Structures are given as C-alpha cells and as structure tokens.
C-alpha cells in the first residue's frame, strides 16, 4: 500500500519509513505470516466419513473362528466413566476416596493407567478417549471453543444401538458431542494433566479380543508391514489363536504381552507420523518473516536518526503513474516467483492450490513481499545518520546484545523449559551493572566536588541532579533489588523446580490466610495510591477522576469479599452478586475515559461550567503587531499543547485502568506484582536516563535513551511474566482468570481475560513506558517522534523474536519434545504477537483520538 499526500499542489509519496505507524503495519503483516506458519505446523484433521459398525468386528483370528459380536459384548448393562481433571491415579484409594477405593477393592470397578500424549488439555484428551484418534496440537487453540465431533465416537455408536448416555460434569463434553445425551448438566471446564479410565474386562478371552480389535484397527491406518511392531502384532495374533484353540493360559499371557508391546509401538508411530507438516507454507512463512524483520530494521534505524530530513518540495519527485507502475511491476514479479516455486517444488500445500480462498492469501503474500521490498530499498538509501548509536553506553549494549542472544538460546530445549532462569540472570546482571555504575558516578562526582573542581561549579544543574541521585536513588535501588529477590520466590515455574514449595504455597495455606489477605490489601491499596498519583496528569475537575478511581477500587475489594477471598466486618457484602460488582467496575472505567474526552472537546465549557484547569482550554496567545493592536485573525490556537495534554491524560488513564483490571484478575498472592511493576519502571527509568548523570544535552542522547528505555521495559515485562508463575508450558495457564465477572461461557471474553492475565506484566510495563513518554515530552511533535521510535523498536523486537523461533521450530519439528516443549512456546509467541499488535494499536488509537477530538473541538470554537 502506498500513501500519497498533496502538498503545494504536487503529489508527493510519503515513504513507509517516514510513516508514524510503519512498525505497527509490519508487525500486523508478520502476524499474518506467523498464522500461515502455524497452519503449516499444526495441520487440522478432518473426519473421513466412516463410522464403526458391529459388522466390522473380526470373526477369525489367524484362521480360528470366533463370534466377534458375542465376545465383544461385555454383558454389562450400565457403565460409569469417571474422569477427574488433574487427579493423580494413585489418589484413587480408600484413604483419599473411600467410596471409589472400596469399589476397586471389591472388584466392582477397575482403574486403568494411561499415558497422555501432548497436548494434555481437556478437549483433545476427551476427543482421544471417545474417538480413539490422535489429537493434533491445533486442538489446543480450539480448546475453549471446541467444535462438535462429527466423526466416529463411542457415544455415537452407543446412541446408534439405542443406549442412553447421561453426563454430569465438564461442559466440554456437551460441546463436543451435542445431541447424544439423554440427560446432562454441565459445568465450566478447567485444565487437566492426566486422566483415569474404567475402554478392560476380567475375562481373558474378552480381554485379548479387545486388544486384538484395537491392534487390528491401528494396523489398518497405513502402518508399514515390515516393522518390528507389526510383526509383534502378528505374533500376538498367533498366540491368541493358539489360546482359542487349546485354552493354554501361557499362550494367553504371551499374547497379552505381545499385544501390549505392539500397541504401544503403534501408538508411538502414529503419534509421530500423523502430523503432516505443510513444509512449503512453513518455509515460505519463515522466509517472509525474515524479510519483514529486515524491513522493520530499516524502519527502526531510519526513525532513530538524529536528523530526519523531510522530502524537499523542490526535489524531483516521481509521478503518481510511475510509482504505481513500479509497484505493479514488483508485485507481478513476486507473484511469478511464487507461482514458479509452487510448480518447481511440486508441493501439495493448500497455499499453492489456487482455490478461490487460498488465492487471496497467495496474492496477499505477494503484496507483502512488494511492500517489504520498497521499505528495505528506501531504508538502504535513506539511513545515513547513525550518530545516536555512538551515545550508547555499556548498559545499552547489555540490553541490546542480551535481547538478540535470548532468541537464539531456544535452540536448547532446557532454555525453553527454564526460560525464566535466562531472564533472572539477565535482570540480576542489569541491576548489578546499574548499581555499580551509579555508585561510581556518585563517588567520582563527590570527589571532584570536594576537591574544588571547576567542572562542578560551572554546571549547577548537574549538581542538583547529582544530589538527587546520591540522596534518594541509590538507597531506593538497593530496596528495589531486595523487592525483586522476594518476588522471585513467589512462584516456582519452569519444569525442573516446579515441584519445590514457594512463597505462594505458604501464603495459600489455610493457617496463613492473614498474610495472604495482607498481601492482597497492600497490593490493592498501593495500586490505588499509584493511580491517585497519576490522576495529577488528568483534568481532575471536581475530583471526578479521584472519586471514580476510588470507586473502582472499592468494587475490586467488594468482589474479593463476595468471593470469600478477603475477610470484612461488613457481612452484607458477602451476599452481593460478584457478576454485578464486576459489571459496575467496567462501567466506572468506561465513564472515566468518556469523561476526559468530553472535557477535552469542550462540552462542559460550552455549557457554562468551568473545567477547573487550563490543560484542556483552547486559548489564543496574544500577538503584538507593530502598532501594538490586538488582531484576532493572527492569534494562533494552542491546539498542540491541548493535544499533548490529552495524550498524556489518556496514557495515564490507560495505565491506571490496566493496573486496576489486572489486580481484579490476578490471584490474591500475585496482586503485589502490579505496583511492583510500576515502581520498577519508575526507578529503572531514572537510573538509565542518559541525561540524568550528564549535564550535556543532545538529540543523540535522547535517541539512545529511548533505545535503552524500550528494551529495559521489555525485560521488566518478561521478568515479571515469570515472577507471576507463567512458563512456556500450557500447565501454567490460569483458566480461572478467564471467568472473572462472567455468568456463562463466552469464547472471546474468556480468551481476552486469560490472555491479559498471562501477559499482564508486559502490558503494564509497556503502558508505563508510554505514559512516561507522554509525561516527559514538552511538545506534541516530540511526543509523536518518541512514540514513533518506541513503536518501531517494539515491533522489531517481536518480529525478530518470532522469526528466529520459527527457525528453531522447523529445525526441531521431528524432535522428541516437539509437542511438549517447542510447540507450546510457539503458541505463546503467537499470543504475545497478538497482544503486541493490540498494544501498539491502542497507542495509535490514543493519537488518533487526540486528533479527532481536537477537530471536533475546533468546530465548536
């Protein structure tokens, strides 16, 4: 897409490099490429249209006749299948489950230990149990909005034979198998790591026959006949036939062992070979993401130049027709290259099927390549000034090289499973560097000051800054280090040390409920204090923002009391409806944002009300002419100042609302994380400020400061992501957060709540950074430039991380841990990319809203 602007009656192309939201658009294109990669990596399975029938049962075992329908009939008129999410099989004993344990002891029930293959989440496991099919990892994404199973299943066969099925429990069963229940009562589903089954009979003949049916069915799935496990199946068949003919128990025992061994090997083979990767889609998506990484690099380097020259109106500009022609030619060239690639590789990829739907994706990919080509071409030509990079210090290089190396560390499975250790090491190193650097600079300054050096006398502003650092920053930084050491103990995460006790376990113990509630109150009230502090950047007319913020916090505390998380002397609150409380909370946040926009547009002022401050007042600066007469026609509006004030206000409203939402969604022991993220952001921003410890000013230092601030907030987000107890395992996903304030299941709202809860720390860190940009910008133009640069850096980091990890996933697609380690990380990266797009789009909306509302206000005045 090319953007054209009419300037002085001439059509001038505005390069993508100079567009404010180039990084956002490139990130959105990378998200599309990542979606194509996921399609190739996680192919969906389709129903073959065949249904099981009793006539399919074998009536001969290696030439020995047997009545399959008579043997297959277990003789039981009713069966109770009990599946408990997350229950360890050795807990089904008389000690922990007396009734079930008694049934097992009396042979009235049986338990079967099964090994679940990834993905070990609810919906894929239910499908595997009921259909006997191997789940694909794409089922993870569909886990919360599971489509109905239209293929063969135990329940469908039971219904076809006139049997009645009754279900009480997980409502996922109802969504998977609709219309197959005589009675049902479903409840919300949660995560499951393993399961127990009642699919074997004690009768030897029935037992072996069922094993034979399973093995024979697996053998029909295209298994190679020259493998050892297939030969083992044939040996088991012969032993079973011998048992049927002679009744020898030794033959039955050997047959069972052979069937078990062959079934285990068949299952492993089918699990490894069922995933048919679409290599063309995978490889093309990977190449496309690296091209987008190069384009994002060019856009970022261009924005980081200290001097950015605008196109000269006197310089010869190509005509509109010429630009469109050049774009069309490159589009055709890339399309031809893709078509040739499809035919040369003889791929069966759907991407190259040229069906109506996939043709859109095919030519969209050509369009993306064309856009990326022109961005890279222009970037190579325009990026000349790298002065700002010379202002980078040792800490900046630590942030840059650490971020670059981190993505490549995923070539080791342990660095994926234990990623938190990498970030903890990075963060401890950074805090140590900052501490040492701050101490060295302070000691150097004080020594020069005491020695009477003229350097300190000539720069009084430096002395003011240095005294601030020496008195407050250093001890605060030491306290911050102690805080992070405590937060690190809150939740054990990863794989190797997950079983170890942590502070959260101690806090959630019944005897320590007082300390848990203290954590909750301290975190909530500290967050309230921070929010009230941020209100000073808004137009707090009649203390409306303060009142609304306090009311929102009261709603949060009321929700905690009503949900029995927090004790209160006000017993009536326990009877309040939690859904109503949360709905009121959302209404307050919406009213707060609308209230600020209404003030900004001048609605109150036009109604005769005084808005309280001049932050949002449109005034004309008096301009004196030669005759010292007031000429209204020459008085400029202070539009830019008002726009900056609104952007500053909306940025802090966004930060405040995000903090309040997160403490509503978080587990009580983790609420302390929210104010800790903000405090860390403020402290690290001070200590990394290139102008704080240096009296010199310059655009180069401003750019270097933005690079350091952007990357360190990425680090803050990731460190707190793991402090919160998250990991790259699906087991750490907290489903409970998705149902806060909901009366019934809603796929979109549940997914948004779960995603925001999981990525709360990166979201808070990013919001704090953008609020800082608005807070420290002295002009509207400087704010826009800072946002432009930071958005490009964020987009580049995310595109680069995804591109590198796609190479890792492709390289290890046949690895033993591809489904348990590499694939979950790929899904986490996808969700992170989606939320990064949403975050940058929110900032774009704030800028757009300031421009739109100022235009509306200008119509009124």
Short mmCIF file of C-alpha atoms in Angstrom, two decimals, residues 606-790:
data_model
loop_
_atom_site.label_atom_id
_atom_site.label_comp_id
_atom_site.label_asym_id
_atom_site.label_seq_id
_atom_site.Cartn_x
_atom_site.Cartn_y
_atom_site.Cartn_z
CA UNK A 606 -19.80 25.38 26.28
CA UNK A 607 -22.46 24.58 28.89
CA UNK A 608 -21.09 27.29 31.17
CA UNK A 609 -19.11 25.01 33.51
CA UNK A 610 -15.54 25.77 34.47
CA UNK A 611 -13.35 22.70 33.76
CA UNK A 612 -11.09 23.61 36.64
CA UNK A 613 -7.76 23.88 34.84
CA UNK A 614 -6.41 25.24 31.59
CA UNK A 615 -4.97 21.93 30.47
CA UNK A 616 -7.83 21.47 28.07
CA UNK A 617 -8.73 25.07 27.38
CA UNK A 618 -8.41 26.35 23.82
CA UNK A 619 -6.85 29.79 24.03
CA UNK A 620 -5.26 32.22 21.65
CA UNK A 621 -1.86 33.57 22.52
CA UNK A 622 -1.80 37.32 22.24
CA UNK A 623 0.46 38.52 19.45
CA UNK A 624 1.63 42.11 19.33
CA UNK A 625 1.84 43.77 15.95
CA UNK A 626 3.89 46.83 15.07
CA UNK A 627 1.01 49.05 16.17
CA UNK A 628 0.55 47.01 19.34
CA UNK A 629 -3.03 46.32 18.37
CA UNK A 630 -4.74 43.03 19.12
CA UNK A 631 -5.54 41.28 15.88
CA UNK A 632 -7.64 38.11 16.48
CA UNK A 633 -7.04 36.81 12.99
CA UNK A 634 -3.35 36.42 13.75
CA UNK A 635 -3.74 34.71 17.11
CA UNK A 636 -2.71 31.03 16.96
CA UNK A 637 -4.68 28.35 18.77
CA UNK A 638 -2.79 26.29 21.36
CA UNK A 639 -4.04 23.09 19.71
CA UNK A 640 -0.74 21.21 20.00
CA UNK A 641 -0.48 21.89 23.72
CA UNK A 642 -4.00 20.67 24.32
CA UNK A 643 -3.40 17.56 22.20
CA UNK A 644 -0.30 16.77 24.22
CA UNK A 645 -2.25 17.19 27.45
CA UNK A 646 -4.97 14.85 26.22
CA UNK A 647 -2.44 12.24 25.06
CA UNK A 648 -0.76 12.49 28.47
CA UNK A 649 -4.11 12.13 30.21
CA UNK A 650 -5.33 9.19 28.12
CA UNK A 651 -1.97 7.42 28.53
CA UNK A 652 -2.27 7.60 32.31
CA UNK A 653 -5.93 6.58 32.20
CA UNK A 654 -4.84 3.57 30.14
CA UNK A 655 -2.14 2.75 32.71
CA UNK A 656 -4.48 3.20 35.69
CA UNK A 657 -7.28 1.16 34.16
CA UNK A 658 -4.89 -1.59 33.18
CA UNK A 659 -3.49 -1.82 36.71
CA UNK A 660 -6.98 -1.99 38.21
CA UNK A 661 -8.12 -4.64 35.72
CA UNK A 662 -5.08 -6.78 36.38
CA UNK A 663 -5.48 -6.75 40.17
CA UNK A 664 -9.09 -7.79 39.61
CA UNK A 665 -8.00 -10.79 37.51
CA UNK A 666 -4.90 -11.87 39.45
CA UNK A 667 -4.62 -14.44 42.17
CA UNK A 668 -4.53 -12.75 45.62
CA UNK A 669 -0.87 -13.56 46.29
CA UNK A 670 0.18 -12.07 42.93
CA UNK A 671 -1.58 -8.71 43.32
CA UNK A 672 1.62 -7.28 44.83
CA UNK A 673 3.18 -7.67 41.36
CA UNK A 674 1.12 -4.78 39.93
CA UNK A 675 2.55 -1.88 41.99
CA UNK A 676 5.96 -3.56 41.82
CA UNK A 677 5.96 -3.31 38.02
CA UNK A 678 5.21 0.41 38.20
CA UNK A 679 7.83 1.09 40.88
CA UNK A 680 10.42 -0.86 38.90
CA UNK A 681 9.57 1.08 35.76
CA UNK A 682 9.94 4.44 37.50
CA UNK A 683 13.19 3.50 39.21
CA UNK A 684 14.86 1.93 36.17
CA UNK A 685 13.80 4.86 34.01
CA UNK A 686 15.60 7.26 36.34
CA UNK A 687 18.75 5.19 36.59
CA UNK A 688 19.02 4.63 32.81
CA UNK A 689 18.28 8.23 31.86
CA UNK A 690 21.26 9.34 29.75
CA UNK A 691 20.68 12.96 30.71
CA UNK A 692 20.35 12.37 34.44
CA UNK A 693 24.04 11.95 35.18
CA UNK A 694 25.34 14.15 32.38
CA UNK A 695 24.91 17.88 32.05
CA UNK A 696 25.15 17.73 28.27
CA UNK A 697 22.03 17.58 26.17
CA UNK A 698 21.60 16.47 22.62
CA UNK A 699 19.34 14.60 20.26
CA UNK A 700 21.75 11.72 20.18
CA UNK A 701 21.33 11.13 23.90
CA UNK A 702 17.57 11.38 23.54
CA UNK A 703 17.56 8.61 20.92
CA UNK A 704 19.94 6.45 22.95
CA UNK A 705 17.69 6.95 25.95
CA UNK A 706 14.66 5.73 24.01
CA UNK A 707 16.53 2.60 22.90
CA UNK A 708 17.53 1.76 26.47
CA UNK A 709 14.11 2.58 27.91
CA UNK A 710 12.28 0.46 25.31
CA UNK A 711 14.45 -2.62 25.80
CA UNK A 712 14.55 -2.41 29.58
CA UNK A 713 10.75 -2.30 29.70
CA UNK A 714 10.70 -5.43 27.55
CA UNK A 715 12.95 -7.01 30.17
CA UNK A 716 10.73 -5.79 33.01
CA UNK A 717 7.69 -7.33 31.36
CA UNK A 718 9.36 -10.70 30.83
CA UNK A 719 10.86 -10.87 34.33
CA UNK A 720 7.50 -10.21 35.97
CA UNK A 721 5.87 -12.61 33.50
CA UNK A 722 7.82 -15.40 35.17
CA UNK A 723 7.56 -13.90 38.68
CA UNK A 724 3.82 -14.35 38.22
CA UNK A 725 4.28 -18.10 37.78
CA UNK A 726 3.93 -18.29 34.00
CA UNK A 727 6.08 -20.54 31.85
CA UNK A 728 6.24 -21.96 28.33
CA UNK A 729 4.11 -24.91 29.43
CA UNK A 730 0.38 -25.00 28.90
CA UNK A 731 0.04 -26.17 32.50
CA UNK A 732 0.74 -22.65 33.79
CA UNK A 733 -2.26 -21.10 32.00
CA UNK A 734 -4.68 -19.86 34.66
CA UNK A 735 -8.18 -20.61 33.37
CA UNK A 736 -9.84 -19.15 36.46
CA UNK A 737 -8.93 -15.60 35.40
CA UNK A 738 -10.94 -16.04 32.21
CA UNK A 739 -14.20 -16.44 34.11
CA UNK A 740 -13.93 -13.42 36.42
CA UNK A 741 -17.18 -11.47 36.17
CA UNK A 742 -18.82 -13.88 33.72
CA UNK A 743 -22.03 -15.77 34.35
CA UNK A 744 -21.67 -18.06 31.34
CA UNK A 745 -19.02 -19.13 28.86
CA UNK A 746 -18.06 -16.59 26.21
CA UNK A 747 -15.15 -17.59 23.99
CA UNK A 748 -13.98 -14.03 23.18
CA UNK A 749 -14.25 -12.59 26.67
CA UNK A 750 -12.71 -15.64 28.33
CA UNK A 751 -9.79 -15.60 25.87
CA UNK A 752 -9.20 -11.86 26.37
CA UNK A 753 -9.22 -12.15 30.15
CA UNK A 754 -6.91 -15.16 30.12
CA UNK A 755 -4.53 -13.51 27.67
CA UNK A 756 -4.43 -10.25 29.62
CA UNK A 757 -3.85 -12.12 32.86
CA UNK A 758 -1.00 -14.16 31.37
CA UNK A 759 0.67 -11.13 29.73
CA UNK A 760 -0.25 -8.66 32.46
CA UNK A 761 3.37 -7.78 33.24
CA UNK A 762 4.46 -7.00 29.65
CA UNK A 763 1.25 -4.99 29.20
CA UNK A 764 1.82 -2.99 32.39
CA UNK A 765 5.47 -2.36 31.57
CA UNK A 766 4.57 -1.14 28.08
CA UNK A 767 1.78 1.09 29.42
CA UNK A 768 4.16 2.57 31.99
CA UNK A 769 6.69 3.34 29.23
CA UNK A 770 4.16 5.10 27.00
CA UNK A 771 2.84 7.06 29.97
CA UNK A 772 6.42 8.15 30.67
CA UNK A 773 6.83 9.30 27.06
CA UNK A 774 3.74 11.47 27.34
CA UNK A 775 4.76 12.71 30.78
CA UNK A 776 8.26 13.83 29.77
CA UNK A 777 7.51 15.25 26.31
CA UNK A 778 7.47 19.04 26.26
CA UNK A 779 5.91 19.40 22.80
CA UNK A 780 3.37 17.48 20.74
CA UNK A 781 5.92 16.96 17.98
CA UNK A 782 8.46 15.44 20.37
CA UNK A 783 5.80 13.13 21.81
CA UNK A 784 4.86 11.90 18.35
CA UNK A 785 8.51 11.33 17.47
CA UNK A 786 9.13 9.38 20.69
CA UNK A 787 6.05 7.21 20.12
CA UNK A 788 7.17 6.57 16.54
CA UNK A 789 10.60 5.39 17.63
CA UNK A 790 9.42 3.23 20.53
#
